[in-house]
Amino acid sequence: MINKVRGRFAPSPTGEMHLGNAWTALLAWLYVRSNGGTMVLRIEDLDPDRSRPEYTEALIADMKWLGLDWDEGPDVGGPYPSYCQDQRRPLYEEALGALSARGFIYPCYCTRAELAASAPHAGENSQRYGGNCRTRRDVPLNRHPALRLTVPDGIVEYNDLVRGPVAQDVSEVVGDFVVRRSDGVHAYQLAVVVDDGLMQINNVLRGDDLLDSTPRQILLYHLLGLTPPDFAHVPLLFGQDGHRLSKRQRDLSLAALRQHGVRAEDINGYLAWKAGMLDQRRPMVAAELIRLFTLEKLPTSPIIVKDDDFANCG
Ligand code: GLU
């Protein structure tokens, strides 16, 4: 029997939803809806310094405005509560306990300066942790340790639905990575695996800025005895300045576009056209796009949003 698709959109409530978030939200939703699956909304409010409840509320309102819906989420509940990471910390601790019991976790007391000093030459594997604390004997007083995963040697491989075969030697590229920060906040890499695993998510469609993280996550799935989902990493949207769209570009927030008279149909149609689902740009209601959905026509080159792309919509 083929498993029913369970997909999700997992935004971090750290700013206003912008066109780039709408792009991944729409594609993730279309993937699920075109397969008759279950859509999950999970709020990734793991970082207490950056997350704000008002952004969660605005996000939910923006998604509804776009015409996207979900079957499970913070506002509607579902069989795998909670749908906010902030409430799921005991589950992350449980996972850490399981990894620790098998000898995969060690404390890391490195300061920023020590990390910078031990990093290999700039340019080559500069994000790789050299493993200082794997064998550290002294325990520095007055320092709270981060927790790292002992990464086993070997290549992690998977087949991305958009990018094709992906392979990474995690121990070579990133080394032992942090699973809980020194301030006690669980790392995204751990939380996302625990959440997607326990929520039975079997399709993760998200931006390709997370392509590099995926082998780390697959490793964690295996170590935790969870089944990895299918992954589809879609290209990000870039501004004309060559930078990827971010929450800092206020003028492309959905709220700002809406204020300028841009309608949800203008945005959905524009994004579907950029994804290759429409030959011409034209307004589309999200639900009308379900029958047109395909990942096959996604461009492989960066997708550029021009400054005046929405100038005539209002
Ligand atoms: N919370 C992440 C973000 O907003 C996305 C994580 C994911 O899709 O795995 O960028």
mmCIF file of C-alpha atoms and ligand atoms in Angstrom:
data_model
loop_
_atom_site.group_PDB
_atom_site.id
_atom_site.type_symbol
_atom_site.label_atom_id
_atom_site.label_comp_id
_atom_site.label_asym_id
_atom_site.label_seq_id
_atom_site.Cartn_x
_atom_site.Cartn_y
_atom_site.Cartn_z
ATOM 1 C CA MET A 1 0.000 0.000 0.000
ATOM 2 C CA ILE A 2 1.292 3.466 -0.835
ATOM 3 C CA ASN A 3 1.490 5.736 2.190
ATOM 4 C CA LYS A 4 -0.676 8.805 2.069
ATOM 5 C CA VAL A 5 1.440 11.936 1.616
ATOM 6 C CA ARG A 6 2.039 13.917 4.799
ATOM 7 C CA GLY A 7 3.780 17.186 4.067
ATOM 8 C CA ARG A 8 4.363 20.330 6.034
ATOM 9 C CA PHE A 9 5.255 23.984 6.017
ATOM 10 C CA ALA A 10 7.479 24.867 8.964
ATOM 11 C CA PRO A 11 8.095 28.604 9.152
ATOM 12 C CA SER A 12 10.075 30.407 11.841
ATOM 13 C CA PRO A 13 8.044 33.320 13.233
ATOM 14 C CA THR A 14 10.945 35.757 13.148
ATOM 15 C CA GLY A 15 9.541 38.372 10.794
ATOM 16 C CA GLU A 16 6.764 39.152 8.364
ATOM 17 C CA MET A 17 5.978 36.557 5.731
ATOM 18 C CA HIS A 18 7.469 37.605 2.402
ATOM 19 C CA LEU A 19 7.236 36.486 -1.175
ATOM 20 C CA GLY A 20 9.992 33.896 -0.700
ATOM 21 C CA ASN A 21 8.081 32.256 2.185
ATOM 22 C CA ALA A 22 4.893 32.321 0.086
ATOM 23 C CA TRP A 23 6.815 30.510 -2.676
ATOM 24 C CA THR A 24 7.828 27.555 -0.474
ATOM 25 C CA ALA A 25 4.485 27.524 1.339
ATOM 26 C CA LEU A 26 2.570 27.395 -1.957
ATOM 27 C CA LEU A 27 4.742 24.658 -3.477
ATOM 28 C CA ALA A 28 4.674 22.521 -0.303
ATOM 29 C CA TRP A 29 0.886 22.921 -0.149
ATOM 30 C CA LEU A 30 0.431 22.106 -3.846
ATOM 31 C CA TYR A 31 2.565 18.989 -3.474
ATOM 32 C CA VAL A 32 0.356 17.748 -0.654
ATOM 33 C CA ARG A 33 -2.991 18.779 -2.154
ATOM 34 C CA SER A 34 -2.208 17.400 -5.622
ATOM 35 C CA ASN A 35 -1.464 14.054 -3.969
ATOM 36 C CA GLY A 36 -4.607 14.076 -1.802
ATOM 37 C CA GLY A 37 -2.378 14.215 1.284
ATOM 38 C CA THR A 38 -2.416 15.777 4.737
ATOM 39 C CA MET A 39 -0.955 19.246 5.220
ATOM 40 C CA VAL A 40 0.702 20.145 8.513
ATOM 41 C CA LEU A 41 1.612 23.635 9.712
ATOM 42 C CA ARG A 42 4.355 23.644 12.321
ATOM 43 C CA ILE A 43 5.677 26.813 13.902
ATOM 44 C CA GLU A 44 9.443 26.691 14.418
ATOM 45 C CA ASP A 45 9.650 29.073 17.356
ATOM 46 C CA LEU A 46 12.652 27.339 18.842
ATOM 47 C CA ASP A 47 14.802 30.409 19.254
ATOM 48 C CA PRO A 48 13.299 32.513 22.059
ATOM 49 C CA ASP A 49 15.379 35.557 21.136
ATOM 50 C CA ARG A 50 14.114 35.762 17.566
ATOM 51 C CA SER A 51 10.577 34.334 17.634
ATOM 52 C CA ARG A 52 7.518 36.498 18.312
ATOM 53 C CA PRO A 53 3.932 35.289 18.830
ATOM 54 C CA GLU A 54 2.610 38.214 16.766
ATOM 55 C CA TYR A 55 4.556 36.913 13.760
ATOM 56 C CA THR A 56 2.879 33.507 14.201
ATOM 57 C CA GLU A 57 -0.526 35.171 14.129
ATOM 58 C CA ALA A 58 0.382 37.259 11.093
ATOM 59 C CA LEU A 59 1.758 34.183 9.346
ATOM 60 C CA ILE A 60 -1.446 32.227 9.870
ATOM 61 C CA ALA A 61 -3.476 35.177 8.572
ATOM 62 C CA ASP A 62 -1.192 35.568 5.510
ATOM 63 C CA MET A 63 -1.409 31.873 4.670
ATOM 64 C CA LYS A 64 -5.207 31.973 4.856
ATOM 65 C CA TRP A 65 -5.237 35.115 2.718
ATOM 66 C CA LEU A 66 -3.218 33.261 0.080
ATOM 67 C CA GLY A 67 -5.848 30.518 0.101
ATOM 68 C CA LEU A 68 -3.645 27.872 1.710
ATOM 69 C CA ASP A 69 -5.117 25.602 4.361
ATOM 70 C CA TRP A 70 -3.850 22.837 6.627
ATOM 71 C CA ASP A 71 -5.312 19.791 8.332
ATOM 72 C CA GLU A 72 -3.104 19.897 11.425
ATOM 73 C CA GLY A 73 -1.522 22.919 13.054
ATOM 74 C CA PRO A 74 -1.335 25.133 16.132
ATOM 75 C CA ASP A 75 -4.786 26.607 15.576
ATOM 76 C CA VAL A 76 -6.598 23.395 14.577
ATOM 77 C CA GLY A 77 -4.701 20.761 16.583
ATOM 78 C CA GLY A 78 -4.161 17.239 15.317
ATOM 79 C CA PRO A 79 -2.877 13.836 16.393
ATOM 80 C CA TYR A 80 0.752 14.907 16.990
ATOM 81 C CA PRO A 81 0.666 17.932 19.315
ATOM 82 C CA SER A 82 2.119 20.373 19.914
ATOM 83 C CA TYR A 83 2.482 22.101 16.549
ATOM 84 C CA CYS A 84 4.810 24.740 18.034
ATOM 85 C CA GLN A 85 8.415 23.780 18.695
ATOM 86 C CA ASP A 86 8.541 25.838 21.870
ATOM 87 C CA GLN A 87 6.147 23.292 23.429
ATOM 88 C CA ARG A 88 8.089 20.285 22.199
ATOM 89 C CA ARG A 89 11.328 20.721 24.142
ATOM 90 C CA PRO A 90 10.764 17.573 26.306
ATOM 91 C CA LEU A 91 10.674 15.526 23.087
ATOM 92 C CA TYR A 92 14.033 16.946 21.999
ATOM 93 C CA GLU A 93 15.472 16.123 25.445
ATOM 94 C CA GLU A 94 14.181 12.566 25.098
ATOM 95 C CA ALA A 95 15.909 12.229 21.736
ATOM 96 C CA LEU A 96 19.131 13.621 23.205
ATOM 97 C CA GLY A 97 18.835 11.092 26.035
ATOM 98 C CA ALA A 98 18.512 8.239 23.543
ATOM 99 C CA LEU A 99 21.530 9.441 21.550
ATOM 100 C CA SER A 100 23.517 10.007 24.723
ATOM 101 C CA ALA A 101 22.752 6.515 26.038
ATOM 102 C CA ARG A 102 24.377 5.168 22.876
ATOM 103 C CA GLY A 103 27.476 7.343 23.334
ATOM 104 C CA PHE A 104 26.778 9.762 20.490
ATOM 105 C CA ILE A 105 26.679 12.985 22.535
ATOM 106 C CA TYR A 106 29.495 14.916 24.197
ATOM 107 C CA PRO A 107 29.726 18.336 25.844
ATOM 108 C CA CYS A 108 31.624 21.055 24.025
ATOM 109 C CA TYR A 109 33.155 23.910 26.012
ATOM 110 C CA CYS A 110 34.784 25.691 23.073
ATOM 111 C CA THR A 111 34.435 29.440 23.056
ATOM 112 C CA ARG A 112 33.889 31.360 19.840
ATOM 113 C CA ALA A 113 37.572 32.328 19.865
ATOM 114 C CA GLU A 114 38.636 28.689 20.247
ATOM 115 C CA LEU A 115 36.328 27.649 17.430
ATOM 116 C CA ALA A 116 37.738 30.349 15.158
ATOM 117 C CA ALA A 117 41.333 29.431 16.053
ATOM 118 C CA SER A 118 40.814 25.724 15.418
ATOM 119 C CA ALA A 119 38.896 26.189 12.139
ATOM 120 C CA PRO A 120 40.832 25.043 9.102
ATOM 121 C CA HIS A 121 42.040 27.698 6.653
ATOM 122 C CA ALA A 122 39.316 29.996 5.440
ATOM 123 C CA GLY A 123 37.604 28.721 2.356
ATOM 124 C CA GLU A 124 38.161 25.036 2.895
ATOM 125 C CA ASN A 125 35.602 23.330 5.095
ATOM 126 C CA SER A 126 35.429 26.480 7.180
ATOM 127 C CA GLN A 127 32.243 25.398 8.948
ATOM 128 C CA ARG A 128 33.808 22.122 10.055
ATOM 129 C CA TYR A 129 34.292 21.506 13.775
ATOM 130 C CA GLY A 130 37.774 20.185 14.446
ATOM 131 C CA GLY A 131 36.635 17.958 17.325
ATOM 132 C CA ASN A 132 38.608 19.614 20.184
ATOM 133 C CA CYS A 133 36.175 18.568 22.868
ATOM 134 C CA ARG A 134 35.832 14.964 21.723
ATOM 135 C CA THR A 135 38.927 14.235 23.755
ATOM 136 C CA ARG A 136 38.951 17.181 26.158
ATOM 137 C CA ARG A 137 39.834 16.169 29.717
ATOM 138 C CA ASP A 138 39.583 19.444 31.652
ATOM 139 C CA VAL A 139 36.123 20.827 32.352
ATOM 140 C CA PRO A 140 36.291 24.623 32.282
ATOM 141 C CA LEU A 141 34.478 26.099 35.258
ATOM 142 C CA ASN A 142 31.737 28.679 34.757
ATOM 143 C CA ARG A 143 31.045 27.650 31.199
ATOM 144 C CA HIS A 144 27.860 25.947 30.065
ATOM 145 C CA PRO A 145 28.633 23.384 27.414
ATOM 146 C CA ALA A 146 26.914 22.974 24.085
ATOM 147 C CA LEU A 147 26.157 19.366 23.145
ATOM 148 C CA ARG A 148 27.582 17.876 19.953
ATOM 149 C CA LEU A 149 26.853 14.721 18.043
ATOM 150 C CA THR A 150 29.742 12.351 17.376
ATOM 151 C CA VAL A 151 29.373 12.026 13.630
ATOM 152 C CA PRO A 152 30.230 8.585 12.317
ATOM 153 C CA ASP A 153 32.493 8.356 9.250
ATOM 154 C CA GLY A 154 30.841 7.552 5.954
ATOM 155 C CA ILE A 155 28.915 9.120 3.140
ATOM 156 C CA VAL A 156 25.229 9.950 3.495
ATOM 157 C CA GLU A 157 23.349 9.612 0.216
ATOM 158 C CA TYR A 158 19.799 10.302 -0.833
ATOM 159 C CA ASN A 159 17.817 11.100 -3.943
ATOM 160 C CA ASP A 160 16.303 14.577 -3.902
ATOM 161 C CA LEU A 161 13.027 14.894 -5.826
ATOM 162 C CA VAL A 162 14.288 18.134 -7.385
ATOM 163 C CA ARG A 163 18.074 17.951 -7.211
ATOM 164 C CA GLY A 164 18.587 14.253 -7.930
ATOM 165 C CA PRO A 165 21.306 12.234 -6.166
ATOM 166 C CA VAL A 166 22.957 14.035 -3.231
ATOM 167 C CA ALA A 167 25.953 12.694 -1.306
ATOM 168 C CA GLN A 168 27.875 14.211 1.593
ATOM 169 C CA ASP A 169 30.499 12.969 4.007
ATOM 170 C CA VAL A 170 29.133 14.747 7.062
ATOM 171 C CA SER A 171 32.200 14.067 9.213
ATOM 172 C CA GLU A 172 34.387 15.671 6.505
ATOM 173 C CA VAL A 173 32.155 18.617 5.666
ATOM 174 C CA VAL A 174 30.703 19.690 9.022
ATOM 175 C CA GLY A 175 32.225 17.361 11.603
ATOM 176 C CA ASP A 176 30.538 16.858 14.974
ATOM 177 C CA PHE A 177 27.658 19.327 14.916
ATOM 178 C CA VAL A 178 25.773 21.051 17.727
ATOM 179 C CA VAL A 179 22.481 19.485 18.798
ATOM 180 C CA ARG A 180 21.904 21.736 21.818
ATOM 181 C CA ARG A 181 23.403 25.178 22.178
ATOM 182 C CA SER A 182 25.276 26.288 25.297
ATOM 183 C CA ASP A 183 22.244 28.401 26.295
ATOM 184 C CA GLY A 184 20.126 25.234 26.361
ATOM 185 C CA VAL A 185 18.229 25.878 23.109
ATOM 186 C CA HIS A 186 17.988 22.758 20.974
ATOM 187 C CA ALA A 187 19.497 23.029 17.536
ATOM 188 C CA TYR A 188 17.245 23.264 14.494
ATOM 189 C CA GLN A 189 18.919 20.126 13.049
ATOM 190 C CA LEU A 190 17.765 18.015 15.977
ATOM 191 C CA ALA A 191 14.333 19.585 16.424
ATOM 192 C CA VAL A 192 13.338 19.334 12.767
ATOM 193 C CA VAL A 193 14.188 15.622 12.657
ATOM 194 C CA VAL A 194 12.383 14.806 15.895
ATOM 195 C CA ASP A 195 9.344 16.769 14.721
ATOM 196 C CA ASP A 196 9.116 15.517 11.153
ATOM 197 C CA GLY A 197 9.877 11.990 12.369
ATOM 198 C CA LEU A 198 7.273 11.920 15.159
ATOM 199 C CA MET A 199 4.694 13.740 13.036
ATOM 200 C CA GLN A 200 5.069 10.994 10.397
ATOM 201 C CA ILE A 201 5.980 13.534 7.714
ATOM 202 C CA ASN A 202 6.956 11.665 4.551
ATOM 203 C CA ASN A 203 7.467 14.618 2.209
ATOM 204 C CA VAL A 204 9.569 17.683 2.988
ATOM 205 C CA LEU A 205 9.465 20.356 0.298
ATOM 206 C CA ARG A 206 11.503 23.416 1.292
ATOM 207 C CA GLY A 207 14.045 25.961 0.046
ATOM 208 C CA ASP A 208 17.380 24.725 -1.216
ATOM 209 C CA ASP A 209 19.246 26.767 1.401
ATOM 210 C CA LEU A 210 18.615 23.651 3.523
ATOM 211 C CA LEU A 211 20.080 21.204 1.015
ATOM 212 C CA ASP A 212 23.397 21.196 2.886
ATOM 213 C CA SER A 213 21.681 20.415 6.187
ATOM 214 C CA THR A 214 19.818 17.412 4.834
ATOM 215 C CA PRO A 215 22.610 14.806 5.126
ATOM 216 C CA ARG A 216 23.030 15.808 8.803
ATOM 217 C CA GLN A 217 19.316 15.350 9.290
ATOM 218 C CA ILE A 218 19.256 11.976 7.530
ATOM 219 C CA LEU A 219 22.059 10.847 9.820
ATOM 220 C CA LEU A 220 19.966 11.837 12.836
ATOM 221 C CA TYR A 221 16.911 10.006 11.451
ATOM 222 C CA HIS A 222 18.962 6.829 11.263
ATOM 223 C CA LEU A 223 20.536 7.251 14.704
ATOM 224 C CA LEU A 224 17.094 7.866 16.237
ATOM 225 C CA GLY A 225 15.512 4.919 14.452
ATOM 226 C CA LEU A 226 13.161 7.186 12.464
ATOM 227 C CA THR A 227 12.351 6.941 8.745
ATOM 228 C CA PRO A 228 13.551 9.899 6.646
ATOM 229 C CA PRO A 229 10.959 11.547 4.391
ATOM 230 C CA ASP A 230 11.365 12.238 0.686
ATOM 231 C CA PHE A 231 13.046 15.594 0.241
ATOM 232 C CA ALA A 232 12.375 18.152 -2.496
ATOM 233 C CA HIS A 233 14.610 21.237 -2.359
ATOM 234 C CA VAL A 234 13.278 24.031 -4.510
ATOM 235 C CA PRO A 235 15.350 27.004 -5.730
ATOM 236 C CA LEU A 236 15.025 30.202 -3.729
ATOM 237 C CA LEU A 237 13.798 33.549 -4.983
ATOM 238 C CA PHE A 238 16.386 36.280 -5.393
ATOM 239 C CA GLY A 239 16.059 40.046 -5.630
ATOM 240 C CA GLN A 240 17.553 42.023 -8.487
ATOM 241 C CA ASP A 241 20.488 42.849 -6.208
ATOM 242 C CA GLY A 242 21.454 39.168 -6.276
ATOM 243 C CA HIS A 243 20.539 38.549 -2.622
ATOM 244 C CA ARG A 244 17.947 35.989 -1.689
ATOM 245 C CA LEU A 245 14.662 37.480 -0.566
ATOM 246 C CA SER A 246 14.540 37.788 3.167
ATOM 247 C CA LYS A 247 12.401 39.175 5.908
ATOM 248 C CA ARG A 248 14.543 42.287 5.795
ATOM 249 C CA GLN A 249 13.026 43.281 2.433
ATOM 250 C CA ARG A 250 9.915 44.826 3.857
ATOM 251 C CA ASP A 251 8.490 45.901 0.483
ATOM 252 C CA LEU A 252 8.096 42.266 -0.557
ATOM 253 C CA SER A 253 6.318 41.255 2.634
ATOM 254 C CA LEU A 254 2.817 40.006 1.922
ATOM 255 C CA ALA A 255 1.446 42.722 4.193
ATOM 256 C CA ALA A 256 3.157 45.457 2.164
ATOM 257 C CA LEU A 257 2.088 43.969 -1.176
ATOM 258 C CA ARG A 258 -1.488 43.659 0.071
ATOM 259 C CA GLN A 259 -1.446 47.259 1.196
ATOM 260 C CA HIS A 260 -0.439 48.263 -2.305
ATOM 261 C CA GLY A 261 -3.523 46.537 -3.666
ATOM 262 C CA VAL A 262 -1.839 43.321 -4.786
ATOM 263 C CA ARG A 263 -4.304 40.424 -4.522
ATOM 264 C CA ALA A 264 -3.602 36.867 -3.380
ATOM 265 C CA GLU A 265 -4.410 35.687 -6.944
ATOM 266 C CA ASP A 266 -1.715 37.999 -8.329
ATOM 267 C CA ILE A 267 0.844 36.429 -6.005
ATOM 268 C CA ASN A 268 -0.212 32.818 -6.563
ATOM 269 C CA GLY A 269 -0.311 33.267 -10.334
ATOM 270 C CA TYR A 270 3.075 34.991 -10.342
ATOM 271 C CA LEU A 271 4.686 32.237 -8.254
ATOM 272 C CA ALA A 272 3.124 29.466 -10.364
ATOM 273 C CA TRP A 273 4.432 31.192 -13.493
ATOM 274 C CA LYS A 274 7.923 31.419 -11.946
ATOM 275 C CA ALA A 275 7.668 27.685 -11.143
ATOM 276 C CA GLY A 276 6.908 26.917 -14.794
ATOM 277 C CA MET A 277 3.322 25.822 -14.147
ATOM 278 C CA LEU A 278 1.856 28.632 -16.297
ATOM 279 C CA ASP A 279 3.123 29.774 -19.697
ATOM 280 C CA GLN A 280 2.035 33.299 -18.981
ATOM 281 C CA ARG A 281 1.646 35.296 -15.856
ATOM 282 C CA ARG A 282 -1.999 35.532 -14.847
ATOM 283 C CA PRO A 283 -3.962 35.744 -11.594
ATOM 284 C CA MET A 284 -4.813 32.335 -10.132
ATOM 285 C CA VAL A 285 -6.649 31.192 -7.024
ATOM 286 C CA ALA A 286 -4.439 28.743 -5.104
ATOM 287 C CA ALA A 287 -6.959 25.885 -5.415
ATOM 288 C CA GLU A 288 -6.989 26.238 -9.228
ATOM 289 C CA LEU A 289 -3.282 25.480 -9.301
ATOM 290 C CA ILE A 290 -3.652 22.019 -7.741
ATOM 291 C CA ARG A 291 -4.369 20.335 -11.082
ATOM 292 C CA LEU A 292 -1.465 22.195 -12.758
ATOM 293 C CA PHE A 293 1.132 21.321 -10.129
ATOM 294 C CA THR A 294 4.425 19.811 -11.223
ATOM 295 C CA LEU A 295 7.991 20.115 -10.022
ATOM 296 C CA GLU A 296 9.316 19.157 -13.433
ATOM 297 C CA LYS A 297 9.298 22.632 -14.903
ATOM 298 C CA LEU A 298 11.062 24.338 -12.004
ATOM 299 C CA PRO A 299 13.924 26.454 -13.329
ATOM 300 C CA THR A 300 17.388 25.347 -12.308
ATOM 301 C CA SER A 301 18.867 28.840 -12.538
ATOM 302 C CA PRO A 302 18.210 31.417 -9.771
ATOM 303 C CA ILE A 303 14.713 32.871 -9.875
ATOM 304 C CA ILE A 304 14.816 36.656 -9.896
ATOM 305 C CA VAL A 305 12.022 38.870 -8.592
ATOM 306 C CA LYS A 306 12.267 42.244 -10.305
ATOM 307 C CA ASP A 307 11.659 45.406 -8.304
ATOM 308 C CA ASP A 308 8.700 46.373 -10.460
ATOM 309 C CA ASP A 309 7.143 42.908 -10.822
ATOM 310 C CA PHE A 310 4.139 43.979 -8.776
ATOM 311 C CA ALA A 311 4.032 47.601 -9.866
ATOM 312 C CA ASN A 312 0.934 47.193 -12.034
ATOM 313 C CA CYS A 313 -1.108 44.913 -9.816
ATOM 314 C CA GLY A 314 -2.619 47.484 -7.465
HETATM 315 N N1 GLU B 1 12.011 26.897 9.948
HETATM 316 C C1 GLU B 1 12.831 26.932 8.763
HETATM 317 C C2 GLU B 1 12.714 28.289 8.090
HETATM 318 O O1 GLU B 1 11.759 29.011 8.316
HETATM 319 C C3 GLU B 1 12.455 25.875 7.756
HETATM 320 C C4 GLU B 1 12.829 24.531 8.204
HETATM 321 C C5 GLU B 1 12.485 23.406 7.269
HETATM 322 O O2 GLU B 1 11.636 23.558 6.375
HETATM 323 O O3 GLU B 1 13.052 22.332 7.471
HETATM 324 O O4 GLU B 1 13.588 28.624 7.324
#
